[in-house]
């Protein structure tokens, strides 16, 4: 199959083609020619106003709920949502039933997702059943295709267990991912502890529950001389801790969610259950600190934290609602809405995740496999529920104005275009 992309501006920082408008010819899933004007006939021709193309995007923290919770999402519907959002690679959480804590579960996900338009990479659990007690079979999972290790939605509470895991993964240069949250502080909190939580009468989660965990885990990563990635950081002080760790040369990286850059705790005044997330939305001051850290380069990646919830888990009282929102399809539009530039986005969602998690580098270059995202960063639009490809619809961005529209992806010989 031949694909011709016409009149596309290439966005790839560091590439000689960066910022140039070119035609790109793809044959058999490989880029065979890049030129100003390609006249060869192709099976598929893609030409759109404002078209830009970059190396394929990578999401590092999404829940596809398969096996066990297919009523929320499946590998098929999750991949469709990811492709609609411009992602060619997605790292999926181990919090399924059964938990992905052995090689058989890793192999199940790899095999079941083989024919999908998006490359799905299992994250293996750090501990058995993601309970934070005994280490899981991390080496066996790595050998079967697990790309990183995390207890997913459950932060590892035991310093001893996390230290053993950090030391263990050094044997194969592995990476641990941690949502920083000390569950012994603000155990019953439903949102950020502050003026808004007091006004709404909701129990709060203080920032110290996150910041203490970040500080502790950095110390453990330094002691073990191992790799640690924090995801979902939400406070100024967490950024400061990570910044100091980076300046010391530690192998510590971090990511932030689109929704922590867009919303704050002030948006919870109407008790919107779609905004019940973990870590919680913080103050506008913390939100501004995160935006500055993204643009200054202290934050390495944007992670969607795509957590589908079925209708019943969100259409209820705030106290009983499930945590999380879907996010793969809105991430790029949210980034544009909060002022993240296109080149910076490509670094956050293509260049950096590949380096951190050992994925093959993608390049828009003749002879390289086609691993591409097509988009138009200049389009402003209102996001509507009918656009959602995910099985679940729990998005607070429905009806919101976003900036930047995904046109589709090309992943080898697999093409997915939004209509």
Coordinates of C-alpha atoms in Angstrom, one line a residue:
X1 CA 0.0 0.0 0.0
X2 CA 1.2 3.5 -0.9
X3 CA 0.3 6.6 1.0
X4 CA 1.0 10.2 -0.1
X5 CA 0.9 13.0 2.4
X6 CA 0.8 16.3 0.5
X7 CA 1.8 19.8 1.6
X8 CA 2.5 19.0 5.2
X9 CA 4.7 21.1 7.5
X10 CA 7.1 18.8 9.3
X11 CA 7.4 19.3 13.0
X12 CA 10.4 17.5 14.4
X13 CA 12.8 19.5 16.6
X14 CA 16.4 18.7 15.5
X15 CA 15.5 17.5 12.1
X16 CA 16.8 19.2 8.9
X17 CA 13.1 19.2 7.7
X18 CA 11.8 20.9 10.8
X19 CA 9.4 23.7 9.8
X20 CA 9.5 22.9 6.1
X21 CA 6.5 22.0 4.0
X22 CA 7.0 18.7 2.1
X23 CA 5.3 15.8 0.4
X24 CA 5.9 12.4 2.0
X25 CA 5.6 9.1 0.2
X26 CA 5.1 5.9 2.2
X27 CA 5.3 2.5 0.7
X28 CA 4.9 -0.8 2.6
X29 CA 4.9 1.1 5.9
X30 CA 8.2 2.8 5.2
X31 CA 9.0 6.5 4.3
X32 CA 10.5 6.2 0.8
X33 CA 10.6 9.8 -0.3
X34 CA 10.4 13.3 1.1
X35 CA 10.3 16.1 -1.5
X36 CA 8.7 19.4 -2.4
X37 CA 6.4 17.9 -5.0
X38 CA 5.8 14.2 -5.4
X39 CA 3.7 13.2 -8.5
X40 CA 3.6 9.4 -8.1
X41 CA 0.1 7.9 -7.8
X42 CA -0.8 6.5 -4.4
X43 CA -3.5 4.3 -2.9
X44 CA -4.3 7.0 -0.3
X45 CA -3.7 10.7 -0.6
X46 CA -3.9 12.9 2.5
X47 CA -4.1 16.6 1.9
X48 CA -5.7 19.0 4.4
X49 CA -5.5 22.8 5.0
X50 CA -3.1 23.6 7.8
X51 CA -1.7 20.0 7.8
X52 CA 1.3 19.3 10.0
X53 CA 3.1 16.0 10.7
X54 CA 5.3 14.9 13.5
X55 CA 6.8 11.6 14.7
X56 CA 4.0 9.5 16.4
X57 CA 3.0 10.5 19.9
X58 CA 3.4 8.3 23.0
X59 CA 1.0 8.3 26.0
X60 CA 2.7 6.9 29.0
X61 CA -0.2 6.3 31.5
X62 CA -3.6 5.1 30.3
X63 CA -6.1 2.5 31.6
X64 CA -7.6 0.2 29.0
X65 CA -9.3 -1.9 31.7
X66 CA -8.8 -5.2 29.8
X67 CA -9.1 -7.9 31.2
X68 CA -11.7 -7.7 33.8
X69 CA -13.3 -4.3 33.4
X70 CA -14.3 -4.3 29.8
X71 CA -17.6 -2.5 30.6
X72 CA -15.4 0.6 31.1
X73 CA -13.0 0.2 28.2
X74 CA -11.4 -2.6 26.0
X75 CA -8.1 -2.8 24.2
X76 CA -10.0 -2.2 21.0
X77 CA -12.0 0.9 22.1
X78 CA -9.0 2.3 24.0
X79 CA -6.8 1.9 20.8
X80 CA -9.5 3.7 18.8
X81 CA -9.6 6.6 21.3
X82 CA -5.8 6.8 21.3
X83 CA -5.6 6.8 17.5
X84 CA -8.3 9.6 17.4
X85 CA -6.1 11.5 19.9
X86 CA -3.0 11.2 17.7
X87 CA -1.2 8.5 19.6
X88 CA 0.7 5.7 17.9
X89 CA 2.0 4.2 21.2
X90 CA 0.3 3.8 24.6
X91 CA 1.6 2.4 27.9
X92 CA -1.3 0.7 29.7
X93 CA -1.8 0.3 33.4
X94 CA -1.6 -3.1 35.2
X95 CA -4.8 -2.4 37.3
X96 CA -6.9 -5.0 35.6
X97 CA -8.5 -8.2 36.8
X98 CA -6.3 -10.2 37.1
X99 CA -3.5 -7.6 37.7
X100 CA -0.7 -7.6 35.2
X101 CA 1.9 -9.1 37.6
X102 CA 3.2 -12.1 35.6
X103 CA 4.4 -12.8 32.1
X104 CA 1.1 -14.5 31.1
X105 CA -0.8 -11.3 31.6
X106 CA 1.8 -9.3 29.6
X107 CA 1.6 -11.8 26.8
X108 CA -2.2 -11.6 26.8
X109 CA -2.2 -7.9 26.2
X110 CA 0.6 -8.0 23.6
X111 CA -1.1 -10.8 21.6
X112 CA -4.7 -9.3 21.8
X113 CA -3.5 -5.9 20.7
X114 CA -1.3 -7.1 17.8
X115 CA -3.7 -6.1 15.1
X116 CA -4.7 -2.7 16.5
X117 CA -3.8 0.6 14.9
X118 CA -1.9 1.7 18.0
X119 CA 1.1 -0.1 19.6
X120 CA 0.0 -1.0 23.1
X121 CA 2.8 -1.6 25.7
X122 CA 1.9 -3.2 29.0
X123 CA 3.2 -1.7 32.3
X124 CA 3.9 -4.6 34.7
X125 CA 3.0 -4.3 38.3
X126 CA 5.8 -3.7 40.8
X127 CA 4.1 -5.9 43.4
X128 CA 1.9 -8.9 43.4
X129 CA -1.7 -7.8 42.8
X130 CA -0.4 -4.2 43.0
X131 CA -0.8 -4.5 46.8
X132 CA 2.6 -3.0 47.6
X133 CA 3.8 -6.0 49.6
X134 CA 5.8 -8.6 47.7
X135 CA 7.7 -7.9 44.5
X136 CA 6.1 -9.3 41.2
X137 CA 7.9 -11.2 38.5
X138 CA 9.4 -8.1 37.0
X139 CA 12.2 -9.7 35.0
X140 CA 9.9 -12.3 33.5
X141 CA 7.5 -9.5 32.5
X142 CA 10.3 -7.5 31.0
X143 CA 11.4 -10.4 28.9
X144 CA 7.8 -10.9 27.7
X145 CA 7.4 -7.2 26.7
X146 CA 6.6 -5.1 29.8
X147 CA 8.0 -1.6 29.0
X148 CA 8.0 -0.2 32.6
X149 CA 6.8 -1.1 36.1
X150 CA 4.2 0.6 38.3
X151 CA 1.4 -0.3 40.7
X152 CA -0.6 2.1 38.6
X153 CA -3.4 3.8 40.5
X154 CA -1.9 2.5 43.8
X155 CA 1.3 4.3 44.9
X156 CA 3.8 2.0 46.5
X157 CA 3.5 3.0 50.2
X158 CA 6.4 1.0 51.6
X159 CA 9.8 2.6 51.2
X160 CA 11.4 -0.8 51.6
X161 CA 9.4 -2.4 48.8
X162 CA 10.0 0.5 46.5
X163 CA 13.8 0.4 47.2
X164 CA 14.0 -3.3 46.5
X165 CA 12.1 -2.7 43.2
X166 CA 14.5 0.2 42.2
X167 CA 17.5 -2.1 42.9
X168 CA 15.9 -5.0 41.1
X169 CA 15.1 -3.3 37.8
X170 CA 18.7 -2.0 37.5
X171 CA 19.6 -5.5 36.1
X172 CA 17.8 -4.7 32.9
X173 CA 17.8 -0.9 33.0
X174 CA 14.1 -0.8 33.9
X175 CA 12.0 2.3 34.9
X176 CA 9.5 2.5 37.7
X177 CA 6.5 4.8 37.5
X178 CA 4.9 6.2 40.6
X179 CA 1.8 8.4 41.3
X180 CA 3.1 10.3 44.4
X181 CA 0.6 10.0 47.2
X182 CA 1.1 9.1 50.8
X183 CA -2.2 7.4 51.6
X184 CA -1.8 7.8 55.3
X185 CA -2.3 11.6 54.9
X186 CA -5.7 12.8 53.9
X187 CA -6.9 9.2 53.6
X188 CA -10.6 10.1 53.1
X189 CA -9.9 13.3 51.0
X190 CA -12.0 13.8 47.9
X191 CA -10.4 17.0 46.5
X192 CA -7.5 19.4 47.3
X193 CA -7.5 20.6 50.9
X194 CA -8.0 24.3 50.9
X195 CA -10.5 27.2 50.9
X196 CA -12.7 25.5 48.2
X197 CA -12.9 22.2 50.0
X198 CA -13.9 23.9 53.2
X199 CA -16.5 26.0 51.4
X200 CA -17.9 22.9 49.6
X201 CA -17.9 20.8 52.8
X202 CA -15.7 18.1 51.2
X203 CA -12.8 16.3 53.0
X204 CA -9.5 17.4 51.5
X205 CA -6.2 15.9 50.4
X206 CA -3.3 18.2 51.5
X207 CA -0.4 18.9 49.1
X208 CA 2.0 17.4 51.7
X209 CA 0.7 13.9 50.9
X210 CA 2.2 14.3 47.5
X211 CA 5.2 16.4 48.3
X212 CA 6.5 14.1 51.1
X213 CA 6.2 11.1 48.8
X214 CA 8.1 12.9 46.0
X215 CA 10.9 13.8 48.4
X216 CA 11.1 10.3 49.9
X217 CA 11.1 8.5 46.5
X218 CA 13.8 10.8 45.2
X219 CA 16.0 9.8 48.1
X220 CA 15.4 6.1 47.4
X221 CA 16.1 6.6 43.7
X222 CA 19.4 8.3 44.6
X223 CA 20.4 5.6 47.0
X224 CA 19.6 2.8 44.5
X225 CA 21.1 4.8 41.5
X226 CA 18.0 3.7 39.6
X227 CA 15.4 5.2 37.3
X228 CA 12.2 6.7 38.6
X229 CA 9.4 8.5 36.8
X230 CA 6.7 10.5 38.7
X231 CA 3.4 10.9 36.9
X232 CA 0.5 13.2 37.8
X233 CA 2.5 15.7 39.8
X234 CA 0.3 18.6 40.8
X235 CA 2.2 21.1 43.0
X236 CA 4.9 23.7 42.8
X237 CA 6.9 22.0 45.5
X238 CA 6.8 18.7 43.7
X239 CA 8.3 20.4 40.7
X240 CA 11.0 22.0 42.9
X241 CA 12.0 18.6 44.4
X242 CA 12.2 17.1 40.9
X243 CA 14.1 20.1 39.5
X244 CA 16.7 19.7 42.3
X245 CA 17.0 16.0 41.6
X246 CA 17.6 16.6 37.9
X247 CA 20.3 19.3 38.8
X248 CA 22.0 16.6 40.9
X249 CA 22.1 14.3 37.9
X250 CA 19.7 11.8 39.3
X251 CA 17.7 9.6 36.9
X252 CA 14.4 11.1 37.9
X253 CA 11.8 12.3 35.4
X254 CA 8.2 13.4 35.6
X255 CA 4.9 14.0 33.7
X256 CA 1.8 16.1 34.2
X257 CA -1.7 15.5 33.1
X258 CA -3.6 17.8 30.7
X259 CA -6.3 18.4 33.2
X260 CA -4.0 19.6 35.9
X261 CA -2.9 22.3 33.4
X262 CA -6.5 23.3 32.4
X263 CA -8.6 23.1 35.6
X264 CA -8.1 24.0 39.2
X265 CA -10.0 23.2 42.4
X266 CA -12.1 26.3 41.8
X267 CA -13.8 24.4 38.9
X268 CA -15.3 22.0 41.4
X269 CA -17.9 24.4 42.8
X270 CA -20.6 22.6 40.9
X271 CA -19.5 19.2 42.2
X272 CA -18.7 17.9 38.7
X273 CA -17.8 14.2 39.3
X274 CA -15.8 14.2 36.1
X275 CA -13.4 16.5 37.9
X276 CA -12.9 14.0 40.8
X277 CA -9.4 12.8 40.0
X278 CA -6.3 11.6 41.8
X279 CA -4.0 13.4 42.5
X280 CA -6.7 16.1 42.9
X281 CA -7.0 19.4 41.1
X282 CA -4.9 22.0 43.0
X283 CA -5.1 25.8 43.4
X284 CA -4.7 28.2 40.4
X285 CA -1.3 29.1 41.7
X286 CA -0.1 25.4 41.5
X287 CA -1.7 25.1 38.1
X288 CA 0.3 28.2 36.9
X289 CA 3.5 26.7 38.3
X290 CA 2.9 23.5 36.3
X291 CA 2.3 25.4 33.1
X292 CA 5.6 27.3 33.7
X293 CA 7.5 24.1 34.4
X294 CA 6.2 22.5 31.2
X295 CA 7.4 25.5 29.1
X296 CA 10.7 25.7 31.0
X297 CA 11.5 22.1 30.4
X298 CA 11.4 20.8 33.9
X299 CA 8.5 18.5 33.1
X300 CA 9.4 15.7 30.7
X301 CA 6.1 14.4 29.4
X302 CA 2.4 14.9 29.2
X303 CA 0.5 11.8 30.4
X304 CA -3.2 11.5 29.6
X305 CA -4.2 9.6 32.8
X306 CA -7.0 8.2 30.6
X307 CA -9.2 6.6 33.3
X308 CA -12.6 5.5 31.8
X309 CA -15.5 5.2 34.2
X310 CA -18.9 3.8 33.2
X311 CA -22.1 6.0 33.6
X312 CA -23.0 4.7 37.0
X313 CA -19.6 5.5 38.5
X314 CA -19.9 9.2 37.6
X315 CA -23.7 9.8 37.7
X316 CA -23.9 9.8 41.5
X317 CA -23.0 11.9 44.6
X318 CA -19.5 13.3 44.5
X319 CA -18.5 11.2 47.5
X320 CA -19.3 7.9 45.8
X321 CA -18.1 8.8 42.3
X322 CA -15.1 6.9 40.8
X323 CA -11.8 8.7 40.2
X324 CA -10.6 9.8 36.8
X325 CA -11.6 11.0 33.4
X326 CA -11.0 10.0 29.8
X327 CA -8.2 12.0 28.2
X328 CA -6.6 10.6 25.1
X329 CA -8.8 12.4 22.6
X330 CA -8.6 15.8 24.2
X331 CA -4.9 16.0 25.3
X332 CA -3.7 17.9 22.2
X333 CA -6.5 20.3 22.2
X334 CA -6.1 21.0 25.9
X335 CA -2.3 21.6 25.4
X336 CA -3.1 24.2 22.7
X337 CA -5.7 25.8 24.9
X338 CA -3.2 26.4 27.7
X339 CA -0.5 27.7 25.4
X340 CA 1.9 24.8 24.9
X341 CA 3.7 25.3 21.5
X342 CA 3.7 22.6 18.8
X343 CA 7.4 21.9 19.0
X344 CA 7.3 21.7 22.8
X345 CA 4.3 19.3 22.5
X346 CA 6.3 17.0 20.2
X347 CA 9.2 16.9 22.7
X348 CA 6.8 16.1 25.5
X349 CA 4.8 13.5 23.7
X350 CA 7.2 11.9 21.2
X351 CA 10.9 12.6 21.8
X352 CA 11.1 12.5 25.6
X353 CA 8.8 9.4 26.3
X354 CA 10.8 7.3 23.8
X355 CA 14.1 8.2 25.5
X356 CA 12.8 7.6 29.0
X357 CA 11.1 4.3 28.3
X358 CA 13.4 2.9 25.6
X359 CA 11.1 3.0 22.6
X360 CA 12.8 3.2 19.2
X361 CA 13.3 6.7 18.1
X362 CA 10.9 7.9 15.4
X363 CA 12.1 10.1 12.6
X364 CA 10.5 11.7 9.5
X365 CA 13.3 10.5 7.3
X366 CA 13.7 8.4 4.2
X367 CA 14.2 4.7 5.0
X368 CA 12.5 5.0 8.4
X369 CA 9.3 3.2 9.4
X370 CA 6.2 5.4 9.1
X371 CA 5.3 6.3 12.7
X372 CA 3.5 9.6 12.2
X373 CA 0.8 11.8 13.7
X374 CA -1.1 14.2 11.5
X375 CA -2.7 17.4 13.0
X376 CA -3.6 21.0 12.6
X377 CA -2.6 23.1 15.6
X378 CA -4.5 26.2 14.5
X379 CA -8.0 24.9 14.6
X380 CA -10.2 26.1 17.5
X381 CA -13.3 23.9 18.1
X382 CA -15.8 22.9 20.7
X383 CA -15.4 19.3 21.9
X384 CA -18.6 17.3 21.8
X385 CA -19.6 14.0 23.2
X386 CA -20.4 12.6 19.7
X387 CA -16.7 12.9 18.9
X388 CA -15.7 10.5 21.7
X389 CA -14.4 7.1 20.5
X390 CA -13.8 5.7 24.0
X391 CA -16.3 3.3 25.4
X392 CA -16.8 5.6 28.4
X393 CA -17.8 9.3 28.1
X394 CA -16.6 10.7 31.4
X395 CA -15.0 13.9 30.1
X396 CA -15.3 17.4 31.7
X397 CA -14.0 18.8 28.4
X398 CA -17.4 18.1 26.7
X399 CA -18.6 21.5 25.5
X400 CA -15.3 23.2 26.2
X401 CA -13.3 25.2 23.5
X402 CA -10.0 23.5 22.7
X403 CA -7.3 24.5 20.3
X404 CA -5.5 22.0 18.0
X405 CA -7.2 19.2 16.1
X406 CA -5.8 15.7 15.3
X407 CA -6.3 14.5 11.7
X408 CA -5.1 11.0 12.3
X409 CA -2.1 8.6 12.5
X410 CA 0.0 6.4 10.2
X411 CA 1.6 3.5 12.0
X412 CA 3.4 1.3 9.5
X413 CA 0.7 0.2 7.1
X414 CA -2.1 1.0 9.5
X415 CA -3.9 4.3 8.8
X416 CA -6.5 5.9 11.1
X417 CA -8.1 9.2 10.1
X418 CA -10.7 11.2 11.9
X419 CA -13.6 12.0 9.6

